[in-house]
Amino acid sequence: LRFPEKLWKMLESEQFRSIWWSEGGKCVAIDKDLFEVEVLGREGQQVFHTQKIKSFMRQLNAYGFTKVQQNFQRSASLPEFLAEEAAASAHSQILYYYNPSFNRAHPWQSETCKRR
């Protein structure tokens, strides 16, 4: 399978907890630390031909994915703001990647994801 097809199968599988569709199905969300153990650290049955997260991210970039930042609405009150900051830092290892041709609602478009 090509890289986008493998990625799609992982996102649709219940087997992996480290990678999922973001809300709305427009971005791929990856828990970096868990992904390194669960996917890249697999012995014998590798999903991708790498064990390094940087190589995986290069593959994403090669197929037109771009890293995006999640925008959090900030609260005006100080206690709520501090609580939101703590929650955001807990999610700092969550990476989000976007590709306009890779959308859960339009699976047929993923065929247009070509290596640059």
PDB file of C-alpha atoms in Angstrom:
ATOM      1  CA  LEU A   1       0.000   0.000   0.000  1.00  0.00           C
ATOM      2  CA  ARG A   2       1.038   3.580  -0.633  1.00  0.00           C
ATOM      3  CA  PHE A   3       1.712   5.857   2.330  1.00  0.00           C
ATOM      4  CA  PRO A   4      -1.687   7.670   2.195  1.00  0.00           C
ATOM      5  CA  GLU A   5      -3.534   4.334   2.048  1.00  0.00           C
ATOM      6  CA  LYS A   6      -1.646   3.005   5.086  1.00  0.00           C
ATOM      7  CA  LEU A   7      -2.344   6.232   6.942  1.00  0.00           C
ATOM      8  CA  TRP A   8      -6.071   6.063   6.095  1.00  0.00           C
ATOM      9  CA  LYS A   9      -6.309   2.454   7.285  1.00  0.00           C
ATOM     10  CA  MET A  10      -4.652   3.392  10.573  1.00  0.00           C
ATOM     11  CA  LEU A  11      -7.046   6.282  11.120  1.00  0.00           C
ATOM     12  CA  GLU A  12     -10.065   4.067  10.485  1.00  0.00           C
ATOM     13  CA  SER A  13      -8.746   1.215  12.626  1.00  0.00           C
ATOM     14  CA  GLU A  14      -9.658   0.688  16.259  1.00  0.00           C
ATOM     15  CA  GLN A  15      -6.216  -0.873  16.765  1.00  0.00           C
ATOM     16  CA  PHE A  16      -4.259   2.382  17.200  1.00  0.00           C
ATOM     17  CA  ARG A  17      -4.751   4.903  20.024  1.00  0.00           C
ATOM     18  CA  SER A  18      -1.908   7.195  18.980  1.00  0.00           C
ATOM     19  CA  ILE A  19      -3.435   8.511  15.744  1.00  0.00           C
ATOM     20  CA  TRP A  20      -6.979   9.697  15.002  1.00  0.00           C
ATOM     21  CA  TRP A  21      -9.071  12.076  12.928  1.00  0.00           C
ATOM     22  CA  SER A  22      -9.359  15.494  14.516  1.00  0.00           C
ATOM     23  CA  GLU A  23     -12.790  16.923  15.123  1.00  0.00           C
ATOM     24  CA  GLY A  24     -14.517  17.300  11.771  1.00  0.00           C
ATOM     25  CA  GLY A  25     -12.241  14.765  10.070  1.00  0.00           C
ATOM     26  CA  LYS A  26     -10.134  17.385   8.308  1.00  0.00           C
ATOM     27  CA  CYS A  27      -6.834  16.862  10.149  1.00  0.00           C
ATOM     28  CA  VAL A  28      -4.785  13.927  11.328  1.00  0.00           C
ATOM     29  CA  ALA A  29      -3.966  14.109  15.049  1.00  0.00           C
ATOM     30  CA  ILE A  30      -0.932  12.238  16.352  1.00  0.00           C
ATOM     31  CA  ASP A  31       0.112  11.704  19.961  1.00  0.00           C
ATOM     32  CA  LYS A  32       3.843  11.894  19.254  1.00  0.00           C
ATOM     33  CA  ASP A  33       5.141   9.906  22.240  1.00  0.00           C
ATOM     34  CA  LEU A  34       2.532   7.152  22.021  1.00  0.00           C
ATOM     35  CA  PHE A  35       2.933   6.939  18.211  1.00  0.00           C
ATOM     36  CA  GLU A  36       6.674   6.362  18.579  1.00  0.00           C
ATOM     37  CA  VAL A  37       6.032   3.382  20.859  1.00  0.00           C
ATOM     38  CA  GLU A  38       2.815   1.984  19.383  1.00  0.00           C
ATOM     39  CA  VAL A  39       3.554   2.325  15.652  1.00  0.00           C
ATOM     40  CA  LEU A  40       7.208   3.080  15.024  1.00  0.00           C
ATOM     41  CA  GLY A  41       8.531   0.846  17.796  1.00  0.00           C
ATOM     42  CA  ARG A  42       6.731  -2.298  16.647  1.00  0.00           C
ATOM     43  CA  GLU A  43       8.957  -5.334  16.355  1.00  0.00           C
ATOM     44  CA  GLY A  44       8.523  -7.566  13.329  1.00  0.00           C
ATOM     45  CA  GLN A  45       5.370  -6.035  11.856  1.00  0.00           C
ATOM     46  CA  GLN A  46       6.246  -2.453  10.990  1.00  0.00           C
ATOM     47  CA  VAL A  47       3.501  -0.339   9.470  1.00  0.00           C
ATOM     48  CA  PHE A  48       5.887   2.155   7.891  1.00  0.00           C
ATOM     49  CA  HIS A  49       9.465   1.573   6.779  1.00  0.00           C
ATOM     50  CA  THR A  50      10.921   3.721   9.554  1.00  0.00           C
ATOM     51  CA  GLN A  51      11.347   3.779  13.297  1.00  0.00           C
ATOM     52  CA  LYS A  52      11.906   7.532  13.551  1.00  0.00           C
ATOM     53  CA  ILE A  53       9.202  10.167  13.984  1.00  0.00           C
ATOM     54  CA  LYS A  54      11.156  12.701  11.898  1.00  0.00           C
ATOM     55  CA  SER A  55      11.169  10.313   8.926  1.00  0.00           C
ATOM     56  CA  PHE A  56       7.428   9.769   9.329  1.00  0.00           C
ATOM     57  CA  MET A  57       6.854  13.549   9.395  1.00  0.00           C
ATOM     58  CA  ARG A  58       8.972  13.900   6.224  1.00  0.00           C
ATOM     59  CA  GLN A  59       6.680  11.356   4.564  1.00  0.00           C
ATOM     60  CA  LEU A  60       3.657  13.407   5.594  1.00  0.00           C
ATOM     61  CA  ASN A  61       5.282  16.521   4.113  1.00  0.00           C
ATOM     62  CA  ALA A  62       6.238  14.655   0.925  1.00  0.00           C
ATOM     63  CA  TYR A  63       2.555  13.812   0.385  1.00  0.00           C
ATOM     64  CA  GLY A  64       1.379  17.388   0.867  1.00  0.00           C
ATOM     65  CA  PHE A  65       0.498  17.404   4.562  1.00  0.00           C
ATOM     66  CA  THR A  66       1.281  20.547   6.508  1.00  0.00           C
ATOM     67  CA  LYS A  67       1.587  20.879  10.257  1.00  0.00           C
ATOM     68  CA  VAL A  68      -1.089  23.082  11.774  1.00  0.00           C
ATOM     69  CA  GLN A  69      -1.503  24.611  15.210  1.00  0.00           C
ATOM     70  CA  GLN A  70      -4.749  24.088  17.059  1.00  0.00           C
ATOM     71  CA  ASN A  71      -6.296  27.399  18.059  1.00  0.00           C
ATOM     72  CA  PHE A  72      -7.720  27.453  21.547  1.00  0.00           C
ATOM     73  CA  GLN A  73     -10.186  30.161  22.557  1.00  0.00           C
ATOM     74  CA  ARG A  74      -8.811  31.814  25.669  1.00  0.00           C
ATOM     75  CA  SER A  75     -10.971  32.724  28.632  1.00  0.00           C
ATOM     76  CA  ALA A  76     -10.981  36.245  30.045  1.00  0.00           C
ATOM     77  CA  SER A  77     -10.843  35.185  33.718  1.00  0.00           C
ATOM     78  CA  LEU A  78      -7.393  34.433  35.143  1.00  0.00           C
ATOM     79  CA  PRO A  79      -8.243  31.111  36.897  1.00  0.00           C
ATOM     80  CA  GLU A  80      -9.915  29.750  33.760  1.00  0.00           C
ATOM     81  CA  PHE A  81      -7.050  31.019  31.595  1.00  0.00           C
ATOM     82  CA  LEU A  82      -4.472  29.246  33.808  1.00  0.00           C
ATOM     83  CA  ALA A  83      -6.480  26.018  33.742  1.00  0.00           C
ATOM     84  CA  GLU A  84      -6.694  26.222  29.928  1.00  0.00           C
ATOM     85  CA  GLU A  85      -2.922  26.830  29.721  1.00  0.00           C
ATOM     86  CA  ALA A  86      -2.266  23.717  31.830  1.00  0.00           C
ATOM     87  CA  ALA A  87      -4.566  21.644  29.623  1.00  0.00           C
ATOM     88  CA  ALA A  88      -2.919  22.993  26.448  1.00  0.00           C
ATOM     89  CA  SER A  89       0.573  22.138  27.707  1.00  0.00           C
ATOM     90  CA  ALA A  90      -0.599  18.589  28.440  1.00  0.00           C
ATOM     91  CA  HIS A  91      -1.500  18.349  24.745  1.00  0.00           C
ATOM     92  CA  SER A  92       1.739  19.891  23.495  1.00  0.00           C
ATOM     93  CA  GLN A  93       2.873  16.562  22.085  1.00  0.00           C
ATOM     94  CA  ILE A  94      -0.239  16.243  19.930  1.00  0.00           C
ATOM     95  CA  LEU A  95       0.679  17.015  16.315  1.00  0.00           C
ATOM     96  CA  TYR A  96      -1.941  18.039  13.758  1.00  0.00           C
ATOM     97  CA  TYR A  97      -1.442  17.633  10.009  1.00  0.00           C
ATOM     98  CA  TYR A  98      -3.699  18.881   7.243  1.00  0.00           C
ATOM     99  CA  ASN A  99      -3.965  17.971   3.572  1.00  0.00           C
ATOM    100  CA  PRO A 100      -6.897  19.339   1.513  1.00  0.00           C
ATOM    101  CA  SER A 101      -7.137  16.013  -0.340  1.00  0.00           C
ATOM    102  CA  PHE A 102      -7.185  13.923   2.831  1.00  0.00           C
ATOM    103  CA  ASN A 103     -10.592  14.348   4.448  1.00  0.00           C
ATOM    104  CA  ARG A 104     -12.635  11.719   6.273  1.00  0.00           C
ATOM    105  CA  ALA A 105     -15.855  12.933   4.642  1.00  0.00           C
ATOM    106  CA  HIS A 106     -14.385  12.495   1.130  1.00  0.00           C
ATOM    107  CA  PRO A 107     -12.402   9.230   1.089  1.00  0.00           C
ATOM    108  CA  TRP A 108     -12.160   9.158  -2.722  1.00  0.00           C
ATOM    109  CA  GLN A 109     -10.056  12.338  -2.684  1.00  0.00           C
ATOM    110  CA  SER A 110      -7.213  10.570  -0.857  1.00  0.00           C
ATOM    111  CA  GLU A 111      -6.322   8.901  -4.162  1.00  0.00           C
ATOM    112  CA  THR A 112      -5.118  12.284  -5.385  1.00  0.00           C
ATOM    113  CA  CYS A 113      -2.454  12.451  -2.635  1.00  0.00           C
ATOM    114  CA  LYS A 114       0.726  12.043  -4.630  1.00  0.00           C
ATOM    115  CA  ARG A 115       4.323  12.150  -3.534  1.00  0.00           C
ATOM    116  CA  ARG A 116       5.925  15.470  -4.451  1.00  0.00           C
TER     117      ARG A 116
END
